[in-house]
Short mmCIF file of C-alpha atoms and ligand atoms in Angstrom, two decimals:
data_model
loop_
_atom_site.label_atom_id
_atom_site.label_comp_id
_atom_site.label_asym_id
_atom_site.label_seq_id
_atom_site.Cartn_x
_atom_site.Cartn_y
_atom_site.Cartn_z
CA UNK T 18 53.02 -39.72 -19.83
CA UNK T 19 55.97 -41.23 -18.04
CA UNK T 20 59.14 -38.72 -17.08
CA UNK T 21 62.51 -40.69 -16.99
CA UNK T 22 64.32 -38.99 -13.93
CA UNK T 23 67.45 -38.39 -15.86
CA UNK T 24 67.64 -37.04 -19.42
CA UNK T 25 69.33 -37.49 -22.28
CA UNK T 26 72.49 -35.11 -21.69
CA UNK T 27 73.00 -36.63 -18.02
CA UNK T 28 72.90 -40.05 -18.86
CA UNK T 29 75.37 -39.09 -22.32
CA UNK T 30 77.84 -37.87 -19.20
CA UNK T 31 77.62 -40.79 -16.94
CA UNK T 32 77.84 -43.31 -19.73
CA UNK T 33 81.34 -41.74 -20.59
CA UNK T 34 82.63 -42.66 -16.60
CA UNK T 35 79.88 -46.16 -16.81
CA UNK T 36 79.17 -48.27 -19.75
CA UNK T 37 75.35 -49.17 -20.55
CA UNK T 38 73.82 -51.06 -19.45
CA UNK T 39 73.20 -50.24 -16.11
CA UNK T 40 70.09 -49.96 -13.41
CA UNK T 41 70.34 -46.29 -12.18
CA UNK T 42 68.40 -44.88 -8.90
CA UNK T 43 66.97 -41.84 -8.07
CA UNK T 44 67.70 -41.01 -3.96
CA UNK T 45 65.57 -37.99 -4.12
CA UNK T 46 62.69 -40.11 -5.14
CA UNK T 47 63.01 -43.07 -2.81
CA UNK T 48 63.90 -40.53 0.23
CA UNK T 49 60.55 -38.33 -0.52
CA UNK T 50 58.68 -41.72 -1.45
CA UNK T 51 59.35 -43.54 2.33
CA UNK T 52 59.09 -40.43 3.80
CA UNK T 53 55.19 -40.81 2.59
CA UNK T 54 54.77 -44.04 3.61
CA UNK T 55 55.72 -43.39 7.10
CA UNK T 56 53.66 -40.45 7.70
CA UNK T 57 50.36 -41.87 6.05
CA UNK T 58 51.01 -44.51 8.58
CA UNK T 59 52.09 -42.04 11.74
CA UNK T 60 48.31 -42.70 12.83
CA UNK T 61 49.76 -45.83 14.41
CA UNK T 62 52.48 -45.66 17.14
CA UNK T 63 54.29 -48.98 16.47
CA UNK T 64 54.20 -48.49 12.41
CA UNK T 65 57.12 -50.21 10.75
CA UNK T 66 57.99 -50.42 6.81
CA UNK T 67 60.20 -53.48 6.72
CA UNK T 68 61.71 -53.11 2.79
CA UNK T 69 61.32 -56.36 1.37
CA UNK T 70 65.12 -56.77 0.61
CA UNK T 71 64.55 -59.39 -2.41
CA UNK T 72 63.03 -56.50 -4.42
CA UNK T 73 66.52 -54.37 -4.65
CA UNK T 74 69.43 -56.16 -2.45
CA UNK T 75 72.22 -53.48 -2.56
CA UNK T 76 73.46 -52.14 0.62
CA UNK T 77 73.33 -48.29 -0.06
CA UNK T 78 69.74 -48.16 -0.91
CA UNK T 79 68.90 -50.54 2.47
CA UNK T 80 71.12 -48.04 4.20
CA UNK T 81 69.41 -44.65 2.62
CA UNK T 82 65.47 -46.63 3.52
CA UNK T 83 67.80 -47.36 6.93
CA UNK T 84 67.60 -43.67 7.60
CA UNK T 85 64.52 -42.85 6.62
CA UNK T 86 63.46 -44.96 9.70
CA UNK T 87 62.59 -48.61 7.43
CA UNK T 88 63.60 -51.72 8.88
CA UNK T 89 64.33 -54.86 6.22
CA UNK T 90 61.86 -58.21 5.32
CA UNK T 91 64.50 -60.58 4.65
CA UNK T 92 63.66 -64.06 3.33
CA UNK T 93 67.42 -66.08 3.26
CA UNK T 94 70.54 -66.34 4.65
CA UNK T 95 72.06 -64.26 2.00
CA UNK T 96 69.52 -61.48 2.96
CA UNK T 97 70.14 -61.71 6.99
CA UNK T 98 73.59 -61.23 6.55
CA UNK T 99 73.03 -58.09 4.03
CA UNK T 100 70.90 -56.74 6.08
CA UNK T 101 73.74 -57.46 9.38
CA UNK T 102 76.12 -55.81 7.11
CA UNK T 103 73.98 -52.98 7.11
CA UNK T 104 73.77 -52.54 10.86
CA UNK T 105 70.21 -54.01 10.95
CA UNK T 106 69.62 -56.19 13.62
CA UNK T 107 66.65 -57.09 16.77
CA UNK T 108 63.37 -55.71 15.77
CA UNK T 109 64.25 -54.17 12.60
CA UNK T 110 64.50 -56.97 10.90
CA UNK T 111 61.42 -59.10 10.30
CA UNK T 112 62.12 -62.83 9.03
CA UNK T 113 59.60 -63.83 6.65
CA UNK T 114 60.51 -67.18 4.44
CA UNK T 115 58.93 -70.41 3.16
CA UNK T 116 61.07 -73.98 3.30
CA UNK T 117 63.16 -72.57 5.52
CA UNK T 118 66.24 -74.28 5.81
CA UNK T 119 67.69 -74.70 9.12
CA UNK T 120 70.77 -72.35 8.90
CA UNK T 121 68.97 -69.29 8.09
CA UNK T 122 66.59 -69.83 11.27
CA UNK T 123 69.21 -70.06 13.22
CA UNK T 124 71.19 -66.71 11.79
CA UNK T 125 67.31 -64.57 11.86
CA UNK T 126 67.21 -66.02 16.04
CA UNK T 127 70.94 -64.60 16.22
CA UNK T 128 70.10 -61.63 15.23
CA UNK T 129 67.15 -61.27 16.87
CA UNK T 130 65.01 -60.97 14.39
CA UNK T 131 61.10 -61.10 14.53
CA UNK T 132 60.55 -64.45 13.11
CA UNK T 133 57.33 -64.75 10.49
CA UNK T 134 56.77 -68.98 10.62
CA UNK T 135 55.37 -70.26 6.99
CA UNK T 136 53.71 -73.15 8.45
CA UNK T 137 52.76 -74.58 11.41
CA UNK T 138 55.31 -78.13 11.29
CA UNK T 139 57.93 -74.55 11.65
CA UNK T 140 56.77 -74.98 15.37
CA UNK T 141 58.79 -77.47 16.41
CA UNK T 142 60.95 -77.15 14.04
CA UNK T 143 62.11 -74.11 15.43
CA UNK T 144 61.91 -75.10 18.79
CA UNK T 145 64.29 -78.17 18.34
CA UNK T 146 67.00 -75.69 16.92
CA UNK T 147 66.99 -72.54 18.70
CA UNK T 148 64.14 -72.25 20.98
CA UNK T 149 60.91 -70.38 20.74
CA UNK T 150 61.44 -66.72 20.86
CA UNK T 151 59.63 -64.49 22.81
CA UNK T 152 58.00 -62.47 19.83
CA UNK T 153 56.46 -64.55 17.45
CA UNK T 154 54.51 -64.24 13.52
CA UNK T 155 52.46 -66.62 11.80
CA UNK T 156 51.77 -66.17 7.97
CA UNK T 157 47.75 -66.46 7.26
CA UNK T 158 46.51 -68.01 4.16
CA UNK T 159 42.73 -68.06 4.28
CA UNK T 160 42.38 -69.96 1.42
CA UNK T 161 39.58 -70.00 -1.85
CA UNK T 162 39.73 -66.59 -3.77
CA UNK T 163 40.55 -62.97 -2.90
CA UNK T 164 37.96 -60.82 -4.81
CA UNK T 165 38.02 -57.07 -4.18
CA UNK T 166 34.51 -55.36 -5.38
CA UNK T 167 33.66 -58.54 -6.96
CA UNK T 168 37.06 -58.99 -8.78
CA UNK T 169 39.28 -61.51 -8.29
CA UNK T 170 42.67 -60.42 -7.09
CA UNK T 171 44.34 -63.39 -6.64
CA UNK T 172 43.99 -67.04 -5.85
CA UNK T 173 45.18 -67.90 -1.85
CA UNK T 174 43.56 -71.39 -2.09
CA UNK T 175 46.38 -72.33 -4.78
CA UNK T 176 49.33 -70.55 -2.98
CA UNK T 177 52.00 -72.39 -1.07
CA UNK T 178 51.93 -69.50 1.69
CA UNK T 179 50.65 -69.87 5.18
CA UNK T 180 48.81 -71.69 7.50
CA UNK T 181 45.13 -72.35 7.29
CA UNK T 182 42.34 -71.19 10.36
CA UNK T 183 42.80 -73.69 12.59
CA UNK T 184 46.46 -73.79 12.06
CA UNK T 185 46.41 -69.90 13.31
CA UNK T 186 44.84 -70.99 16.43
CA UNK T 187 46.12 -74.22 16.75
CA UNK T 188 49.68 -72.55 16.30
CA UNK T 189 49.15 -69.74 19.23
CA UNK T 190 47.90 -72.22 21.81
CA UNK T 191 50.85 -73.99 20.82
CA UNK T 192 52.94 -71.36 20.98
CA UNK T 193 52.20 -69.74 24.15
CA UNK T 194 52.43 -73.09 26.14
CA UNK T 195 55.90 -72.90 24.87
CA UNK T 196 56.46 -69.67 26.15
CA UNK T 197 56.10 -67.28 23.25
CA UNK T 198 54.52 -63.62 24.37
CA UNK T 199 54.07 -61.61 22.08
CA UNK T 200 52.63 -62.28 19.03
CA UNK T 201 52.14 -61.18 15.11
CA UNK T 202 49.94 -62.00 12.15
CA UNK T 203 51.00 -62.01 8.38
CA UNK T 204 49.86 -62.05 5.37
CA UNK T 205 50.29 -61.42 1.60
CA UNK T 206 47.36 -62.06 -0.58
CA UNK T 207 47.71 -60.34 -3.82
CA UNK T 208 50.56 -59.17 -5.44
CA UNK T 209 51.68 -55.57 -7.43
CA UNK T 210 47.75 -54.19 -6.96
CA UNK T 211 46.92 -50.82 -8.59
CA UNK T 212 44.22 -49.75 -5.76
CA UNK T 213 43.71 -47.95 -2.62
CA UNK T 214 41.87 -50.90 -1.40
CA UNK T 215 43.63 -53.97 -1.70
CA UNK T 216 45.95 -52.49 2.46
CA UNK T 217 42.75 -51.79 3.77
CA UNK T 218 40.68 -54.98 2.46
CA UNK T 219 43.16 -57.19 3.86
CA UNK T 220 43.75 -54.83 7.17
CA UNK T 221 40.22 -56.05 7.47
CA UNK T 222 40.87 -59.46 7.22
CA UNK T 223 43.51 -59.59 9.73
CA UNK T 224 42.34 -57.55 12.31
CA UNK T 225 39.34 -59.48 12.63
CA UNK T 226 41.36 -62.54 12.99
CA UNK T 227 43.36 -60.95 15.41
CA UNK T 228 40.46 -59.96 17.79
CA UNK T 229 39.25 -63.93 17.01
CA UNK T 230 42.62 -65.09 18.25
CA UNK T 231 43.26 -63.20 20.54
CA UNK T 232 39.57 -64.27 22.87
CA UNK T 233 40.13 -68.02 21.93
CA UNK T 234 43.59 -67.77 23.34
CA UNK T 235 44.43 -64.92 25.29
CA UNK T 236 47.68 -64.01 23.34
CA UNK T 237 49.08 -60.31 22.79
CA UNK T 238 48.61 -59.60 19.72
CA UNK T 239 51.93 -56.98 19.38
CA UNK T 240 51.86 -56.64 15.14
CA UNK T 241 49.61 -57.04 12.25
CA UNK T 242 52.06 -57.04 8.90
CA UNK T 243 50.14 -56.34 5.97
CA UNK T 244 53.63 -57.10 3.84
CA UNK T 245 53.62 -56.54 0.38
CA UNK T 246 51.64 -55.90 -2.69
CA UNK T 247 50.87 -52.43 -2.92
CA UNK T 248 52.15 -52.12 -6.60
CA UNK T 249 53.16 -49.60 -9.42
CA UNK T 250 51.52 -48.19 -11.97
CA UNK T 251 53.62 -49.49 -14.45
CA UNK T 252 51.25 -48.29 -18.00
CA UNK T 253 50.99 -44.71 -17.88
CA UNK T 254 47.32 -44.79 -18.24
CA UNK T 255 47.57 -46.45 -14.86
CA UNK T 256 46.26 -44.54 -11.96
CA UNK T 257 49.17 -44.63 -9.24
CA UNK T 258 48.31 -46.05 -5.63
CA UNK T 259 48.31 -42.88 -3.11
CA UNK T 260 49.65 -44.04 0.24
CA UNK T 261 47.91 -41.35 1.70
CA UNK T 262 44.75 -42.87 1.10
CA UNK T 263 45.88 -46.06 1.55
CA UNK T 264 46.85 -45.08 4.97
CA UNK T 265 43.71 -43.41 5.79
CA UNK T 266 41.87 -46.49 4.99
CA UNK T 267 43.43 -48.86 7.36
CA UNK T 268 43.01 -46.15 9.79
CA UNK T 269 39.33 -46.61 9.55
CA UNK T 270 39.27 -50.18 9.52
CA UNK T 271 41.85 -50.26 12.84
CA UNK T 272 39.36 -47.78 14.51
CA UNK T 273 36.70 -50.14 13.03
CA UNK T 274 37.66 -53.73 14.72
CA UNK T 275 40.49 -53.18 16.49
CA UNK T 276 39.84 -49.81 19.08
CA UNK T 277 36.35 -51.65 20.03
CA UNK T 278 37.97 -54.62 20.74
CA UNK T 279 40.82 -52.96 23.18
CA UNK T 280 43.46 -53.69 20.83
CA UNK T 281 44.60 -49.92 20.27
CA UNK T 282 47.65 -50.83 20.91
CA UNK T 283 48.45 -53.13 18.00
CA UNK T 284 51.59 -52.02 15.87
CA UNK T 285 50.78 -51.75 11.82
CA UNK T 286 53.84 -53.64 9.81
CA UNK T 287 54.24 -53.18 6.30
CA UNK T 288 56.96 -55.15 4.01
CA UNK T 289 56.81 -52.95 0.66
CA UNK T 290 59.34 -53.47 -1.68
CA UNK T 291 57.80 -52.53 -5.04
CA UNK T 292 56.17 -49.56 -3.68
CA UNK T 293 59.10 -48.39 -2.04
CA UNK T 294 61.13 -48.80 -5.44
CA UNK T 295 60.44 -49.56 -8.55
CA UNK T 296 59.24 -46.29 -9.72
CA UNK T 297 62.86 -44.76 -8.39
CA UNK T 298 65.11 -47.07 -10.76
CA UNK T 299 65.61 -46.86 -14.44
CA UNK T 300 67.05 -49.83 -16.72
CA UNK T 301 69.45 -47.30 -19.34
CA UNK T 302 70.82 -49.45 -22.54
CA UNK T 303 71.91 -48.39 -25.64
CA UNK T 304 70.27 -49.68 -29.24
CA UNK T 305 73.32 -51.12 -30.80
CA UNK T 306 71.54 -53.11 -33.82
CA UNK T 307 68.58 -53.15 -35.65
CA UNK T 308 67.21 -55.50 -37.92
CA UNK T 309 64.40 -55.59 -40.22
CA UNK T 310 62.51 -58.86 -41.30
CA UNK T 311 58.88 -59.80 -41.13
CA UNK T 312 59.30 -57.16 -38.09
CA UNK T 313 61.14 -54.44 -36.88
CA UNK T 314 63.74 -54.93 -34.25
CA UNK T 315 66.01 -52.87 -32.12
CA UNK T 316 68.64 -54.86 -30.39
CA UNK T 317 69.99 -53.39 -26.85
CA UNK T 318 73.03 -53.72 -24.82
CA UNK T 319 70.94 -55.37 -22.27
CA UNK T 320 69.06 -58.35 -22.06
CA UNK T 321 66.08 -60.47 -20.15
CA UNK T 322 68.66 -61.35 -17.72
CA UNK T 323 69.19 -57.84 -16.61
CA UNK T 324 65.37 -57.30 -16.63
CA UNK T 325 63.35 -60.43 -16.39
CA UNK T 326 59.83 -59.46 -16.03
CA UNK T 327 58.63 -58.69 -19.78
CA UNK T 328 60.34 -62.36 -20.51
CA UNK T 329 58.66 -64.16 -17.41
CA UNK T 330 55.73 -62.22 -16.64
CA UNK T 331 54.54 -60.62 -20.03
CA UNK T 332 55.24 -58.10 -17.96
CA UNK T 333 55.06 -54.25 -19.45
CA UNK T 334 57.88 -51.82 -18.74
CA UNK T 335 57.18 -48.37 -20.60
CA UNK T 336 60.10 -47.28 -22.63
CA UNK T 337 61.16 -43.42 -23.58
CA UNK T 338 64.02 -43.36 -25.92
CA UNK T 339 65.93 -40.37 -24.56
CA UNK T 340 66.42 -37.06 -26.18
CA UNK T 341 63.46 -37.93 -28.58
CA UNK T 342 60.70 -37.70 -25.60
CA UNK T 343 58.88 -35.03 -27.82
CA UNK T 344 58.84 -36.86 -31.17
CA UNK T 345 55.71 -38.89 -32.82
CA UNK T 346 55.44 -42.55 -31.47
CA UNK T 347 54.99 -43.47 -35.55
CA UNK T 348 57.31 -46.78 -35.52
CA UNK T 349 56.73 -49.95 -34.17
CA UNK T 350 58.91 -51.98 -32.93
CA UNK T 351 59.78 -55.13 -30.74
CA UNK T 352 62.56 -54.29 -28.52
CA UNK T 353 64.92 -57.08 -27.61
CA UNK T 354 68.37 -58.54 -25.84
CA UNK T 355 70.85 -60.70 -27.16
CA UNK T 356 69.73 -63.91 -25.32
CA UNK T 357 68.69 -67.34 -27.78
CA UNK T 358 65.14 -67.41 -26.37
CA UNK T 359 62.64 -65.42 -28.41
CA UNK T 360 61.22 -64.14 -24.70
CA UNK T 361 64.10 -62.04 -24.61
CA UNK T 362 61.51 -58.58 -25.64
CA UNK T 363 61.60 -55.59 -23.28
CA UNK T 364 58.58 -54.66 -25.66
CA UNK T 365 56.41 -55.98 -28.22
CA UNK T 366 55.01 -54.13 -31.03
CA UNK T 367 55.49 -50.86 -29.57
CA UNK T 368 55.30 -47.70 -31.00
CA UNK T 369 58.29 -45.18 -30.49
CA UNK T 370 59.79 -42.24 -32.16
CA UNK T 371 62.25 -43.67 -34.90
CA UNK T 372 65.23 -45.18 -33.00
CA UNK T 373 68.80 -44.43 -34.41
CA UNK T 374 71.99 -46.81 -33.88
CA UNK T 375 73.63 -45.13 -30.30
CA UNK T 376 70.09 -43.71 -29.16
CA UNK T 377 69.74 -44.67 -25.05
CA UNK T 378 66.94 -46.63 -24.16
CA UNK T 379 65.05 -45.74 -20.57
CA UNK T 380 62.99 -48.88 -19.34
CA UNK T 381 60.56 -47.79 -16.53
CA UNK T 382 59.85 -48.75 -13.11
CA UNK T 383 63.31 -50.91 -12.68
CA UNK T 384 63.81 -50.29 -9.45
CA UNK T 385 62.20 -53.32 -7.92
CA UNK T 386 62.02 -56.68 -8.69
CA UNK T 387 64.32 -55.47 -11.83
CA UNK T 388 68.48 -56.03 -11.10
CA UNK T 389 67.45 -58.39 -8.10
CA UNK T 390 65.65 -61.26 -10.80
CA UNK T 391 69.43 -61.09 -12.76
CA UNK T 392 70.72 -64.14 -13.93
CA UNK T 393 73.68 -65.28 -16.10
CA UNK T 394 71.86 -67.58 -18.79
CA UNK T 395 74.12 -67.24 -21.93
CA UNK T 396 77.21 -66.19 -20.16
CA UNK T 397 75.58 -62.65 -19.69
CA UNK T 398 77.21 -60.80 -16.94
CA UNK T 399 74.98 -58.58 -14.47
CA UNK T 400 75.01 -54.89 -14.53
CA UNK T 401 76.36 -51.98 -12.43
CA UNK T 402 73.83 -50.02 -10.14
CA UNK T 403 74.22 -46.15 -10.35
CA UNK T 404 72.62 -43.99 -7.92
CA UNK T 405 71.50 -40.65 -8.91
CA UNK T 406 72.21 -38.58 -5.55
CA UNK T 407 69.93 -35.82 -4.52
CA UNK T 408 73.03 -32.94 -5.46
CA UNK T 409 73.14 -34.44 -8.96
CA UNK T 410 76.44 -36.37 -8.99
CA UNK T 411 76.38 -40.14 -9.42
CA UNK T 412 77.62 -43.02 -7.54
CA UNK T 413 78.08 -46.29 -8.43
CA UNK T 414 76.58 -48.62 -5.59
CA UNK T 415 77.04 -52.05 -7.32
CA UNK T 416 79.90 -52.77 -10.24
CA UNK T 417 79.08 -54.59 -13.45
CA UNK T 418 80.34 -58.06 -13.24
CA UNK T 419 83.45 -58.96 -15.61
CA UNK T 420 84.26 -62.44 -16.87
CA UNK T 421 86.15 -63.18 -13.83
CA UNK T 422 83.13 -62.94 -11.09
CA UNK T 423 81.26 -65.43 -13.95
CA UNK T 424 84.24 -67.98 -13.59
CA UNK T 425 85.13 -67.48 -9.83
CA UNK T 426 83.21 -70.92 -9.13
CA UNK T 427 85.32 -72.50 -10.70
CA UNK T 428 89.30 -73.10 -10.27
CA UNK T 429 91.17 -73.31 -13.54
CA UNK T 430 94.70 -74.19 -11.82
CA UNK T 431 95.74 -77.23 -13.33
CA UNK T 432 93.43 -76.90 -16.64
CA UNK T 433 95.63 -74.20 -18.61
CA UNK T 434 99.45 -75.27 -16.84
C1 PLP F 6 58.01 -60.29 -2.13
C2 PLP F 6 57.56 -60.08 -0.74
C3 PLP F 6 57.28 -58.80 -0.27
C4 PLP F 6 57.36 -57.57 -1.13
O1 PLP F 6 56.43 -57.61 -2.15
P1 PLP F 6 56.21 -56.34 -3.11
O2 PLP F 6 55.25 -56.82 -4.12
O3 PLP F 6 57.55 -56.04 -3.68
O4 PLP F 6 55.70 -55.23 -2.28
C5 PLP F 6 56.91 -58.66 1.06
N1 PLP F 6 56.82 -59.73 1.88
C6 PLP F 6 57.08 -60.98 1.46
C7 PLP F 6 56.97 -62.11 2.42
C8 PLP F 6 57.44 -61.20 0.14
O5 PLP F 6 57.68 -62.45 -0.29
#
């Protein structure tokens, strides 16, 4: 059984100050939550969360993961100067893109930022515009098919990520002739995983590259970032991911291939961003029509483009309609937005208590991934953010965008004189 972190009486008071829809965050939850990940990682000297800013871009929760000692993965322009904004700058910020234009290499060497390349053409690229820094990544794809115990996980040899074997040592030869020092090695091979095994697996991977590179070329090898992908247990027969375990497992592996190989020193990066969020945030809309024909509907105040994973992904997000968590789950429904595109279902054929004109929705796990994939298809306008602080009041971190902020691209001077 999923808990919503706010019930119905507390969310009945902040809707009377903030109008559903909005994404709502719980600071107890993502303090305790990072406080975890750093000390299942506190093994390792140089350990560094890097929140992967793309998963929840709003500068009060970078600044609350801020003081719980995380440094941000940023991926744009938009991102780097965020994350500036936020007083982030020099090593905690690591720089990890694909088709990188040239303006946000140059901002991410500005602000000294630890640079992840995407390919190995980045080289030069690089080099022409700002020079090569002194620390410097390189993304690993090792192509064909990641299986974990015999499953497939996901499918490297199709993904756009990366450079290949060769490239990896092709690219550190390169770039220590050109006076790079220090060195890292990323890598992201499958995405929202619901194991233990999927950090360690991959630790395993890339520390036995690093030792590899690291004889063939004689580089320091400063950082190993095993990025993303630990996920969320977003069914609630869904076993969650304990980052204790998962920390203790890439222990064993370090001790494994790295200690032997005199690489002790080797600093673990991680750049979580569902892990670190999504079970913290709360999508809270209001049913404000229902319809019946060949199905049942209820019809929110939000839509796909507040939420986009059920639409794109199939993805599920549980639901509790609040004040009625103790009531039989006897009607089923398809729960839906007001786009014109069918996709637009937070569920499908779900069953739920009996859900009344005015009830408040809760969709789970929103915190990542959720207000950050927004768009504005059908004129919709995006959302406030709420945070839920740990004394019980509420802030809002983000406002709901009005009619205005959807027309500020264009000038109407001239069209209504
Ligand atoms: C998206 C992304 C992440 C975060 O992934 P999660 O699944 O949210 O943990 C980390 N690193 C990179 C490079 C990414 O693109």
């Amino acid at each position: 059984m999923k808990i919503p972190f706010v019930t119905k009486e507390k969310i009945e008071e902040i809707a009377m100050s903030y109008p559903t829809p909005f994404h709502i965050y719980d600071e107890k939850g993502i303090r305790e939550n990072a406080r975890k990940v750093n000390k299942a990682f506190s093994w390792n000297k140089g350990f560094k969360e890097y929140f992967a800013v793309k998963a929840t871009p709003t500068p009060k929760i970078l600044q609350i993961l801020k003081e719980e000692g995380c440094g941000v993965d940023c991926s744009s322009y938009t991102e780097l100067l965020m994350s500036e904004a936020c007083g982030f700058f020099g090593d905690d910020i690591m720089f990890s893109s694909n088709v990188t234009p040239d303006q946000d290499f140059i901002k991410a060497y500005e602000l000294g930022a630890q640079i992840n390349l995407d390919d190995f053409t980045h080289i030069e690229v690089l080099e022409k515009l700002t020079g090569i820094p002194e620390t410097i990544c390189l993304r690993y794809n090792p192509g064909g098919q990641f299986k974990l115990h015999n499953q497939i996980m996901d499918n490297p040899g199709d993904a756009k990520y990366g450079l290949t074997k060769d490239q990896m040592l092709e690219g550190f030869k390169l770039l220590k002739e050109k006076g790079a020092k220090y060195f890292g090695i990323h890598s992201f091979l499958a995405s929202n995983t619901v194991t233990n095994d999927y950090y360690p697996m991959l630790a395993k991977i890339l520390f036995e590259l690093a030792v590899e590179l690291s004889q063939k070329t004689g580089v320091k090898i400063k950082f190993i970032d095993l990025s993303g992908g630990i996920g969320t247990a977003y069914k609630p027969q869904d076993k969650p991911n304990d980052i204790e375990t998962i920390g203790e497992g890439v222990r064993k592996v370090y001790e494994e291939v790295l200690v032997p190989a005199g690489m002790g020193d080797v600093a673990i990066y991680a750049e979580l961003g569902r892990f670190m969020l999504a079970p913290y945030g709360h999508l809270i809309a209001k049913a404000i029509r229902e319809k019946h024909i060949y199905k049942d509907y209820i019809g929110l105040d939000a839509c796909a483009a507040n939420l986009m994973r059920p639409a794109m992904y199939g993805a599920y997000h549980h639901i509790t309609v609040l004040g009625k968590e103790n009531q039989p789950c006897d009607h089923k429904y398809d729960i839906t937005g007001g786009l014109c595109e069918n996709n637009d279902k937070f569920a499908k054929d779900r069953m739920l208590p009996k859900i009344d004109i005015g009830d408040y929705i809760c969709i789970h796990d929103t915190g990542a991934h959720g207000f950050s994939m927004g768009y504005n298809y059908n004129g919709k306008l995006r959302s406030a953010e709420l945070l839920l602080k740990e004394d019980g009041s509420v802030e809002m971190i983000r406002r709901a965008e009005t009619p205005k902020d959807y027309f500020s691209t264009f000038d109407f001077t001239g069209l209504f004189d």
